[in-house]
């Protein structure tokens, strides 16, 4: 019987730890494990209080088994195990750090929000559909118009160059997912999108897939006008989105994919893209230029571009190379690196940030801007989801520990 109850206690403790882990892990949304640290920074203090409450309630079971145990060895193991877990929880706050444990007066400006491929999704899904938008088909004029309506400070997209030299917007290497290429060109479904001429690309529909697949179960919420507009979207050129950015005075950030070796513009892809940007009439200071290839040439022809790197480098090296912006994945920049970039006047943009809790942590960290699939959600945040002065958290931590200790002592006295 004693071994049976020892087993039950061990299982219970395991379940408590598992539940706490699941609560934290639930926020991963399919992303890689690196986000766990950010997740804990966002929820650590509250997970600690939840775990403390659970282990305190467990005292009733432990005390009961301790009082009824017939063997001193079992009592010793039971009590030692419980006290070890309890002590660890009491001391956990010593290792909890969060950017949001700060004085409210030290909170920096709200990070600017750049619409990622328009105004897309709210939460991540498996890789194939991860870039699909919630408000409109991705990388279409409609999606960028929606981002502007949601007060995004800038626009972000991916650019590919067609076989005849027209830069157009496309995230995937093929057209299979976001167009009706299977219907119009069934024999070319797996072909690289850059191997299509612009006349062929113009013939494709880039919106019907969104209405048909309804990847985020949001199509039913569209108005009749938006439904019709979404279903009539076509592949968008870089020139079109540049014109939209210029008309709305928005900055634009884009990545250009170099064409494959057999492409006629394999070697001239930078010149083709640069020519398109300069011909669009967009103000140079609104363009965040990312390709590293021929950057000196680009500087000479377009000195007003915001030179932007997508490769993580030290602030010193970025300054030496004349880079004024750094565009990284949200989990690639530490709190110290965020501070260094701010102090070195290198504007840091992190992507893709669509969850309010993650946006809040980065806000507290001092990030200047983020690329988001959900600008319509993040713009509603007037403050981080939570922010707490360190002294206030210490008082909360100590008070919770004292109350827990008193309750546990009371439970053991009653059970005795």
PDB file of C-alpha atoms in Angstrom, residues 113-370:
ATOM      1  CA  UNK A 113       4.442  47.050 -37.212  1.00  0.00           C
ATOM      2  CA  UNK A 114       5.319  46.079 -40.789  1.00  0.00           C
ATOM      3  CA  UNK A 115       2.653  44.081 -42.632  1.00  0.00           C
ATOM      4  CA  UNK A 116       4.126  40.709 -43.628  1.00  0.00           C
ATOM      5  CA  UNK A 117       2.981  39.742 -47.154  1.00  0.00           C
ATOM      6  CA  UNK A 118      -0.008  41.955 -46.543  1.00  0.00           C
ATOM      7  CA  UNK A 119      -2.342  41.359 -43.615  1.00  0.00           C
ATOM      8  CA  UNK A 120      -2.117  37.634 -42.958  1.00  0.00           C
ATOM      9  CA  UNK A 121      -2.710  35.101 -40.251  1.00  0.00           C
ATOM     10  CA  UNK A 122      -3.125  35.110 -36.496  1.00  0.00           C
ATOM     11  CA  UNK A 123      -1.457  31.835 -35.547  1.00  0.00           C
ATOM     12  CA  UNK A 124       0.944  29.483 -37.216  1.00  0.00           C
ATOM     13  CA  UNK A 125       0.014  26.186 -38.803  1.00  0.00           C
ATOM     14  CA  UNK A 126       2.056  23.471 -40.529  1.00  0.00           C
ATOM     15  CA  UNK A 127       4.824  24.671 -42.851  1.00  0.00           C
ATOM     16  CA  UNK A 128       2.910  24.313 -46.117  1.00  0.00           C
ATOM     17  CA  UNK A 129       0.212  26.806 -45.123  1.00  0.00           C
ATOM     18  CA  UNK A 130       2.178  28.908 -42.685  1.00  0.00           C
ATOM     19  CA  UNK A 131       2.336  31.973 -44.903  1.00  0.00           C
ATOM     20  CA  UNK A 132      -1.370  31.980 -45.820  1.00  0.00           C
ATOM     21  CA  UNK A 133      -3.197  35.172 -44.845  1.00  0.00           C
ATOM     22  CA  UNK A 134      -6.236  35.560 -42.698  1.00  0.00           C
ATOM     23  CA  UNK A 135      -7.711  38.721 -44.215  1.00  0.00           C
ATOM     24  CA  UNK A 136      -6.804  38.228 -47.884  1.00  0.00           C
ATOM     25  CA  UNK A 137      -4.741  35.980 -50.179  1.00  0.00           C
ATOM     26  CA  UNK A 138      -1.060  36.516 -49.453  1.00  0.00           C
ATOM     27  CA  UNK A 139       1.178  38.673 -51.633  1.00  0.00           C
ATOM     28  CA  UNK A 140      -1.769  40.183 -53.493  1.00  0.00           C
ATOM     29  CA  UNK A 141      -2.696  43.847 -53.771  1.00  0.00           C
ATOM     30  CA  UNK A 142      -5.716  43.128 -51.592  1.00  0.00           C
ATOM     31  CA  UNK A 143      -3.542  41.814 -48.765  1.00  0.00           C
ATOM     32  CA  UNK A 144      -1.349  44.918 -48.770  1.00  0.00           C
ATOM     33  CA  UNK A 145      -4.364  47.201 -48.957  1.00  0.00           C
ATOM     34  CA  UNK A 146      -5.723  45.416 -45.879  1.00  0.00           C
ATOM     35  CA  UNK A 147      -2.387  45.914 -44.100  1.00  0.00           C
ATOM     36  CA  UNK A 148      -2.538  49.639 -44.856  1.00  0.00           C
ATOM     37  CA  UNK A 149      -6.130  49.789 -43.597  1.00  0.00           C
ATOM     38  CA  UNK A 150      -4.892  48.223 -40.351  1.00  0.00           C
ATOM     39  CA  UNK A 151      -2.347  51.039 -39.940  1.00  0.00           C
ATOM     40  CA  UNK A 152       0.764  48.961 -40.634  1.00  0.00           C
ATOM     41  CA  UNK A 153       3.792  51.247 -40.730  1.00  0.00           C
ATOM     42  CA  UNK A 154       5.329  49.397 -43.645  1.00  0.00           C
ATOM     43  CA  UNK A 155       4.990  46.471 -46.042  1.00  0.00           C
ATOM     44  CA  UNK A 156       7.063  43.311 -46.387  1.00  0.00           C
ATOM     45  CA  UNK A 157       7.106  40.782 -49.199  1.00  0.00           C
ATOM     46  CA  UNK A 158       9.149  38.214 -51.128  1.00  0.00           C
ATOM     47  CA  UNK A 159      10.193  38.897 -54.714  1.00  0.00           C
ATOM     48  CA  UNK A 160      10.915  36.509 -57.580  1.00  0.00           C
ATOM     49  CA  UNK A 161      11.995  37.441 -61.123  1.00  0.00           C
ATOM     50  CA  UNK A 162      10.054  36.010 -64.077  1.00  0.00           C
ATOM     51  CA  UNK A 163      11.734  34.383 -67.051  1.00  0.00           C
ATOM     52  CA  UNK A 164      11.352  37.594 -69.063  1.00  0.00           C
ATOM     53  CA  UNK A 165      12.627  39.853 -66.277  1.00  0.00           C
ATOM     54  CA  UNK A 166       9.552  41.070 -64.400  1.00  0.00           C
ATOM     55  CA  UNK A 167       9.957  41.075 -60.590  1.00  0.00           C
ATOM     56  CA  UNK A 168       6.772  39.705 -58.976  1.00  0.00           C
ATOM     57  CA  UNK A 169       5.618  38.680 -55.524  1.00  0.00           C
ATOM     58  CA  UNK A 170       5.849  35.008 -54.573  1.00  0.00           C
ATOM     59  CA  UNK A 171       6.940  33.274 -51.387  1.00  0.00           C
ATOM     60  CA  UNK A 172       7.139  29.667 -52.583  1.00  0.00           C
ATOM     61  CA  UNK A 173       9.502  28.302 -55.213  1.00  0.00           C
ATOM     62  CA  UNK A 174       6.513  26.981 -57.173  1.00  0.00           C
ATOM     63  CA  UNK A 175       3.045  28.316 -57.984  1.00  0.00           C
ATOM     64  CA  UNK A 176       1.199  25.217 -56.769  1.00  0.00           C
ATOM     65  CA  UNK A 177      -0.060  26.463 -53.407  1.00  0.00           C
ATOM     66  CA  UNK A 178      -1.251  29.986 -54.136  1.00  0.00           C
ATOM     67  CA  UNK A 179      -2.441  29.917 -57.768  1.00  0.00           C
ATOM     68  CA  UNK A 180      -4.514  27.784 -60.140  1.00  0.00           C
ATOM     69  CA  UNK A 181      -1.423  26.674 -62.088  1.00  0.00           C
ATOM     70  CA  UNK A 182      -2.706  23.065 -61.999  1.00  0.00           C
ATOM     71  CA  UNK A 183      -5.721  24.155 -64.035  1.00  0.00           C
ATOM     72  CA  UNK A 184      -3.973  26.343 -66.609  1.00  0.00           C
ATOM     73  CA  UNK A 185      -0.554  24.701 -66.865  1.00  0.00           C
ATOM     74  CA  UNK A 186      -0.923  21.166 -65.430  1.00  0.00           C
ATOM     75  CA  UNK A 187       2.339  20.005 -66.999  1.00  0.00           C
ATOM     76  CA  UNK A 188       4.278  22.798 -65.212  1.00  0.00           C
ATOM     77  CA  UNK A 189       2.942  22.425 -61.675  1.00  0.00           C
ATOM     78  CA  UNK A 190       6.325  21.576 -60.173  1.00  0.00           C
ATOM     79  CA  UNK A 191       8.308  24.075 -62.217  1.00  0.00           C
ATOM     80  CA  UNK A 192      10.096  26.949 -60.503  1.00  0.00           C
ATOM     81  CA  UNK A 193       7.881  30.028 -60.536  1.00  0.00           C
ATOM     82  CA  UNK A 194      10.712  32.130 -61.956  1.00  0.00           C
ATOM     83  CA  UNK A 195      10.696  30.051 -65.153  1.00  0.00           C
ATOM     84  CA  UNK A 196       7.267  31.424 -66.158  1.00  0.00           C
ATOM     85  CA  UNK A 197       6.949  34.444 -68.450  1.00  0.00           C
ATOM     86  CA  UNK A 198       4.953  37.348 -67.107  1.00  0.00           C
ATOM     87  CA  UNK A 199       2.177  36.797 -69.674  1.00  0.00           C
ATOM     88  CA  UNK A 200       1.653  33.298 -68.226  1.00  0.00           C
ATOM     89  CA  UNK A 201       1.765  34.597 -64.661  1.00  0.00           C
ATOM     90  CA  UNK A 202      -0.831  37.238 -65.490  1.00  0.00           C
ATOM     91  CA  UNK A 203      -3.251  34.530 -66.572  1.00  0.00           C
ATOM     92  CA  UNK A 204      -3.201  32.847 -63.154  1.00  0.00           C
ATOM     93  CA  UNK A 205      -5.743  33.393 -60.400  1.00  0.00           C
ATOM     94  CA  UNK A 206      -4.089  34.017 -57.010  1.00  0.00           C
ATOM     95  CA  UNK A 207      -7.202  34.224 -54.853  1.00  0.00           C
ATOM     96  CA  UNK A 208      -9.552  31.314 -55.517  1.00  0.00           C
ATOM     97  CA  UNK A 209      -7.319  28.917 -53.572  1.00  0.00           C
ATOM     98  CA  UNK A 210      -7.857  31.078 -50.495  1.00  0.00           C
ATOM     99  CA  UNK A 211     -11.658  30.897 -50.755  1.00  0.00           C
ATOM    100  CA  UNK A 212     -11.572  27.167 -51.501  1.00  0.00           C
ATOM    101  CA  UNK A 213      -9.093  26.016 -48.851  1.00  0.00           C
ATOM    102  CA  UNK A 214     -10.207  28.506 -46.179  1.00  0.00           C
ATOM    103  CA  UNK A 215      -6.969  27.769 -44.283  1.00  0.00           C
ATOM    104  CA  UNK A 216      -7.996  29.684 -41.160  1.00  0.00           C
ATOM    105  CA  UNK A 217     -11.776  29.212 -41.250  1.00  0.00           C
ATOM    106  CA  UNK A 218     -12.248  32.936 -41.773  1.00  0.00           C
ATOM    107  CA  UNK A 219     -13.703  33.053 -45.279  1.00  0.00           C
ATOM    108  CA  UNK A 220     -17.263  32.943 -43.941  1.00  0.00           C
ATOM    109  CA  UNK A 221     -16.602  36.208 -42.080  1.00  0.00           C
ATOM    110  CA  UNK A 222     -15.704  38.096 -45.270  1.00  0.00           C
ATOM    111  CA  UNK A 223     -18.157  40.599 -46.640  1.00  0.00           C
ATOM    112  CA  UNK A 224     -19.630  39.951 -50.083  1.00  0.00           C
ATOM    113  CA  UNK A 225     -17.382  42.665 -51.516  1.00  0.00           C
ATOM    114  CA  UNK A 226     -14.237  41.181 -49.932  1.00  0.00           C
ATOM    115  CA  UNK A 227     -15.264  37.686 -51.060  1.00  0.00           C
ATOM    116  CA  UNK A 228     -15.545  38.832 -54.664  1.00  0.00           C
ATOM    117  CA  UNK A 229     -12.323  40.838 -54.433  1.00  0.00           C
ATOM    118  CA  UNK A 230     -10.341  37.962 -52.902  1.00  0.00           C
ATOM    119  CA  UNK A 231     -11.509  35.522 -55.560  1.00  0.00           C
ATOM    120  CA  UNK A 232     -10.402  37.858 -58.335  1.00  0.00           C
ATOM    121  CA  UNK A 233      -6.814  38.472 -57.170  1.00  0.00           C
ATOM    122  CA  UNK A 234      -3.933  37.928 -59.555  1.00  0.00           C
ATOM    123  CA  UNK A 235      -0.174  37.596 -59.186  1.00  0.00           C
ATOM    124  CA  UNK A 236       1.181  40.989 -58.118  1.00  0.00           C
ATOM    125  CA  UNK A 237       4.252  42.714 -59.538  1.00  0.00           C
ATOM    126  CA  UNK A 238       6.847  44.469 -57.432  1.00  0.00           C
ATOM    127  CA  UNK A 239       6.010  47.677 -59.303  1.00  0.00           C
ATOM    128  CA  UNK A 240       2.387  47.499 -58.165  1.00  0.00           C
ATOM    129  CA  UNK A 241       3.185  47.111 -54.485  1.00  0.00           C
ATOM    130  CA  UNK A 242       5.862  49.823 -54.723  1.00  0.00           C
ATOM    131  CA  UNK A 243       3.264  52.183 -56.156  1.00  0.00           C
ATOM    132  CA  UNK A 244       0.886  51.271 -53.357  1.00  0.00           C
ATOM    133  CA  UNK A 245       3.607  51.955 -50.787  1.00  0.00           C
ATOM    134  CA  UNK A 246       4.388  55.303 -52.386  1.00  0.00           C
ATOM    135  CA  UNK A 247       0.731  56.353 -52.520  1.00  0.00           C
ATOM    136  CA  UNK A 248       0.260  55.514 -48.840  1.00  0.00           C
ATOM    137  CA  UNK A 249       3.683  56.833 -47.711  1.00  0.00           C
ATOM    138  CA  UNK A 250       4.652  53.398 -46.353  1.00  0.00           C
ATOM    139  CA  UNK A 251       8.123  51.904 -46.169  1.00  0.00           C
ATOM    140  CA  UNK A 252       8.697  48.642 -48.001  1.00  0.00           C
ATOM    141  CA  UNK A 253      10.987  45.759 -47.067  1.00  0.00           C
ATOM    142  CA  UNK A 254      11.462  42.856 -49.459  1.00  0.00           C
ATOM    143  CA  UNK A 255      13.649  39.811 -49.960  1.00  0.00           C
ATOM    144  CA  UNK A 256      14.661  38.956 -53.523  1.00  0.00           C
ATOM    145  CA  UNK A 257      15.192  35.322 -54.459  1.00  0.00           C
ATOM    146  CA  UNK A 258      18.020  34.807 -56.907  1.00  0.00           C
ATOM    147  CA  UNK A 259      16.794  32.843 -59.964  1.00  0.00           C
ATOM    148  CA  UNK A 260      18.096  29.307 -60.589  1.00  0.00           C
ATOM    149  CA  UNK A 261      21.260  28.738 -62.710  1.00  0.00           C
ATOM    150  CA  UNK A 262      19.350  28.143 -65.949  1.00  0.00           C
ATOM    151  CA  UNK A 263      17.457  31.446 -65.639  1.00  0.00           C
ATOM    152  CA  UNK A 264      18.348  34.189 -68.186  1.00  0.00           C
ATOM    153  CA  UNK A 265      18.590  36.768 -65.394  1.00  0.00           C
ATOM    154  CA  UNK A 266      20.661  34.645 -63.040  1.00  0.00           C
ATOM    155  CA  UNK A 267      23.519  37.173 -63.144  1.00  0.00           C
ATOM    156  CA  UNK A 268      21.512  40.370 -63.655  1.00  0.00           C
ATOM    157  CA  UNK A 269      18.889  39.860 -60.956  1.00  0.00           C
ATOM    158  CA  UNK A 270      20.149  42.780 -58.830  1.00  0.00           C
ATOM    159  CA  UNK A 271      20.126  45.187 -61.786  1.00  0.00           C
ATOM    160  CA  UNK A 272      16.646  44.045 -62.832  1.00  0.00           C
ATOM    161  CA  UNK A 273      15.242  44.568 -59.344  1.00  0.00           C
ATOM    162  CA  UNK A 274      17.036  47.875 -58.808  1.00  0.00           C
ATOM    163  CA  UNK A 275      15.818  49.206 -62.154  1.00  0.00           C
ATOM    164  CA  UNK A 276      12.234  48.281 -61.255  1.00  0.00           C
ATOM    165  CA  UNK A 277      12.450  50.065 -57.906  1.00  0.00           C
ATOM    166  CA  UNK A 278      13.967  53.224 -59.373  1.00  0.00           C
ATOM    167  CA  UNK A 279      11.449  53.311 -62.225  1.00  0.00           C
ATOM    168  CA  UNK A 280       8.526  53.009 -59.804  1.00  0.00           C
ATOM    169  CA  UNK A 281       9.064  56.499 -58.449  1.00  0.00           C
ATOM    170  CA  UNK A 282       8.975  55.373 -54.826  1.00  0.00           C
ATOM    171  CA  UNK A 283      10.988  57.616 -52.530  1.00  0.00           C
ATOM    172  CA  UNK A 284      14.351  56.013 -51.881  1.00  0.00           C
ATOM    173  CA  UNK A 285      14.188  56.529 -48.116  1.00  0.00           C
ATOM    174  CA  UNK A 286      11.105  54.284 -48.048  1.00  0.00           C
ATOM    175  CA  UNK A 287      13.011  51.302 -49.483  1.00  0.00           C
ATOM    176  CA  UNK A 288      14.737  48.821 -47.158  1.00  0.00           C
ATOM    177  CA  UNK A 289      17.217  47.072 -49.459  1.00  0.00           C
ATOM    178  CA  UNK A 290      18.261  43.596 -48.294  1.00  0.00           C
ATOM    179  CA  UNK A 291      20.385  41.769 -50.918  1.00  0.00           C
ATOM    180  CA  UNK A 292      24.095  41.732 -50.061  1.00  0.00           C
ATOM    181  CA  UNK A 293      25.106  41.104 -53.684  1.00  0.00           C
ATOM    182  CA  UNK A 294      26.510  44.214 -55.414  1.00  0.00           C
ATOM    183  CA  UNK A 295      25.590  46.392 -52.455  1.00  0.00           C
ATOM    184  CA  UNK A 296      28.206  48.991 -53.408  1.00  0.00           C
ATOM    185  CA  UNK A 297      26.673  49.325 -56.859  1.00  0.00           C
ATOM    186  CA  UNK A 298      23.244  49.784 -55.301  1.00  0.00           C
ATOM    187  CA  UNK A 299      24.607  52.477 -52.966  1.00  0.00           C
ATOM    188  CA  UNK A 300      25.980  54.408 -55.932  1.00  0.00           C
ATOM    189  CA  UNK A 301      22.741  54.275 -57.918  1.00  0.00           C
ATOM    190  CA  UNK A 302      20.364  54.658 -54.982  1.00  0.00           C
ATOM    191  CA  UNK A 303      22.139  56.406 -52.080  1.00  0.00           C
ATOM    192  CA  UNK A 304      18.845  57.019 -50.296  1.00  0.00           C
ATOM    193  CA  UNK A 305      17.973  53.344 -49.743  1.00  0.00           C
ATOM    194  CA  UNK A 306      17.944  52.073 -46.167  1.00  0.00           C
ATOM    195  CA  UNK A 307      20.650  49.427 -46.431  1.00  0.00           C
ATOM    196  CA  UNK A 308      19.305  46.405 -44.572  1.00  0.00           C
ATOM    197  CA  UNK A 309      21.007  43.139 -43.669  1.00  0.00           C
ATOM    198  CA  UNK A 310      19.306  39.796 -43.122  1.00  0.00           C
ATOM    199  CA  UNK A 311      22.518  38.253 -41.778  1.00  0.00           C
ATOM    200  CA  UNK A 312      23.242  38.481 -38.064  1.00  0.00           C
ATOM    201  CA  UNK A 313      26.417  40.498 -37.478  1.00  0.00           C
ATOM    202  CA  UNK A 314      27.825  42.614 -34.675  1.00  0.00           C
ATOM    203  CA  UNK A 315      26.796  46.251 -34.521  1.00  0.00           C
ATOM    204  CA  UNK A 316      30.408  47.271 -35.155  1.00  0.00           C
ATOM    205  CA  UNK A 317      30.597  45.306 -38.414  1.00  0.00           C
ATOM    206  CA  UNK A 318      27.194  46.611 -39.526  1.00  0.00           C
ATOM    207  CA  UNK A 319      28.349  50.175 -38.919  1.00  0.00           C
ATOM    208  CA  UNK A 320      31.550  49.566 -40.880  1.00  0.00           C
ATOM    209  CA  UNK A 321      29.503  48.197 -43.786  1.00  0.00           C
ATOM    210  CA  UNK A 322      27.091  51.135 -43.704  1.00  0.00           C
ATOM    211  CA  UNK A 323      24.127  48.963 -42.725  1.00  0.00           C
ATOM    212  CA  UNK A 324      21.429  50.932 -40.903  1.00  0.00           C
ATOM    213  CA  UNK A 325      18.830  48.193 -40.453  1.00  0.00           C
ATOM    214  CA  UNK A 326      18.933  44.550 -39.407  1.00  0.00           C
ATOM    215  CA  UNK A 327      16.097  42.143 -40.243  1.00  0.00           C
ATOM    216  CA  UNK A 328      16.185  38.909 -38.207  1.00  0.00           C
ATOM    217  CA  UNK A 329      13.908  36.141 -37.017  1.00  0.00           C
ATOM    218  CA  UNK A 330      12.381  36.955 -33.620  1.00  0.00           C
ATOM    219  CA  UNK A 331      14.464  34.316 -31.809  1.00  0.00           C
ATOM    220  CA  UNK A 332      17.832  35.353 -33.266  1.00  0.00           C
ATOM    221  CA  UNK A 333      18.384  38.457 -31.143  1.00  0.00           C
ATOM    222  CA  UNK A 334      19.156  38.306 -27.418  1.00  0.00           C
ATOM    223  CA  UNK A 335      18.200  41.061 -24.991  1.00  0.00           C
ATOM    224  CA  UNK A 336      21.811  42.295 -25.007  1.00  0.00           C
ATOM    225  CA  UNK A 337      21.931  42.328 -28.805  1.00  0.00           C
ATOM    226  CA  UNK A 338      18.704  44.301 -28.894  1.00  0.00           C
ATOM    227  CA  UNK A 339      20.244  46.874 -26.549  1.00  0.00           C
ATOM    228  CA  UNK A 340      23.457  46.967 -28.593  1.00  0.00           C
ATOM    229  CA  UNK A 341      21.599  47.629 -31.830  1.00  0.00           C
ATOM    230  CA  UNK A 342      19.594  50.422 -30.253  1.00  0.00           C
ATOM    231  CA  UNK A 343      22.686  52.067 -28.776  1.00  0.00           C
ATOM    232  CA  UNK A 344      24.551  51.670 -32.084  1.00  0.00           C
ATOM    233  CA  UNK A 345      21.728  53.318 -34.073  1.00  0.00           C
ATOM    234  CA  UNK A 346      21.036  50.143 -36.035  1.00  0.00           C
ATOM    235  CA  UNK A 347      17.276  49.727 -36.400  1.00  0.00           C
ATOM    236  CA  UNK A 348      16.291  46.142 -35.589  1.00  0.00           C
ATOM    237  CA  UNK A 349      13.261  44.491 -37.174  1.00  0.00           C
ATOM    238  CA  UNK A 350      12.228  41.018 -36.011  1.00  0.00           C
ATOM    239  CA  UNK A 351       9.943  38.650 -37.947  1.00  0.00           C
ATOM    240  CA  UNK A 352       7.380  37.123 -37.934  1.00  0.00           C
ATOM    241  CA  UNK A 353       5.639  38.358 -34.774  1.00  0.00           C
ATOM    242  CA  UNK A 354       1.893  37.748 -34.758  1.00  0.00           C
ATOM    243  CA  UNK A 355       1.088  36.775 -31.160  1.00  0.00           C
ATOM    244  CA  UNK A 356       0.334  39.590 -28.659  1.00  0.00           C
ATOM    245  CA  UNK A 357       2.359  37.878 -25.903  1.00  0.00           C
ATOM    246  CA  UNK A 358       5.472  37.691 -28.109  1.00  0.00           C
ATOM    247  CA  UNK A 359       5.000  41.262 -29.288  1.00  0.00           C
ATOM    248  CA  UNK A 360       4.733  42.319 -25.631  1.00  0.00           C
ATOM    249  CA  UNK A 361       8.017  40.629 -24.669  1.00  0.00           C
ATOM    250  CA  UNK A 362       9.831  42.246 -27.605  1.00  0.00           C
ATOM    251  CA  UNK A 363       8.276  45.610 -26.762  1.00  0.00           C
ATOM    252  CA  UNK A 364       9.626  45.361 -23.227  1.00  0.00           C
ATOM    253  CA  UNK A 365      13.005  44.338 -24.694  1.00  0.00           C
ATOM    254  CA  UNK A 366      13.219  47.561 -26.689  1.00  0.00           C
ATOM    255  CA  UNK A 367      12.797  46.221 -30.233  1.00  0.00           C
ATOM    256  CA  UNK A 368      12.172  49.066 -32.695  1.00  0.00           C
ATOM    257  CA  UNK A 369       9.950  47.236 -35.183  1.00  0.00           C
ATOM    258  CA  UNK A 370       8.472  43.855 -36.067  1.00  0.00           C
TER     259      UNK A 370
END
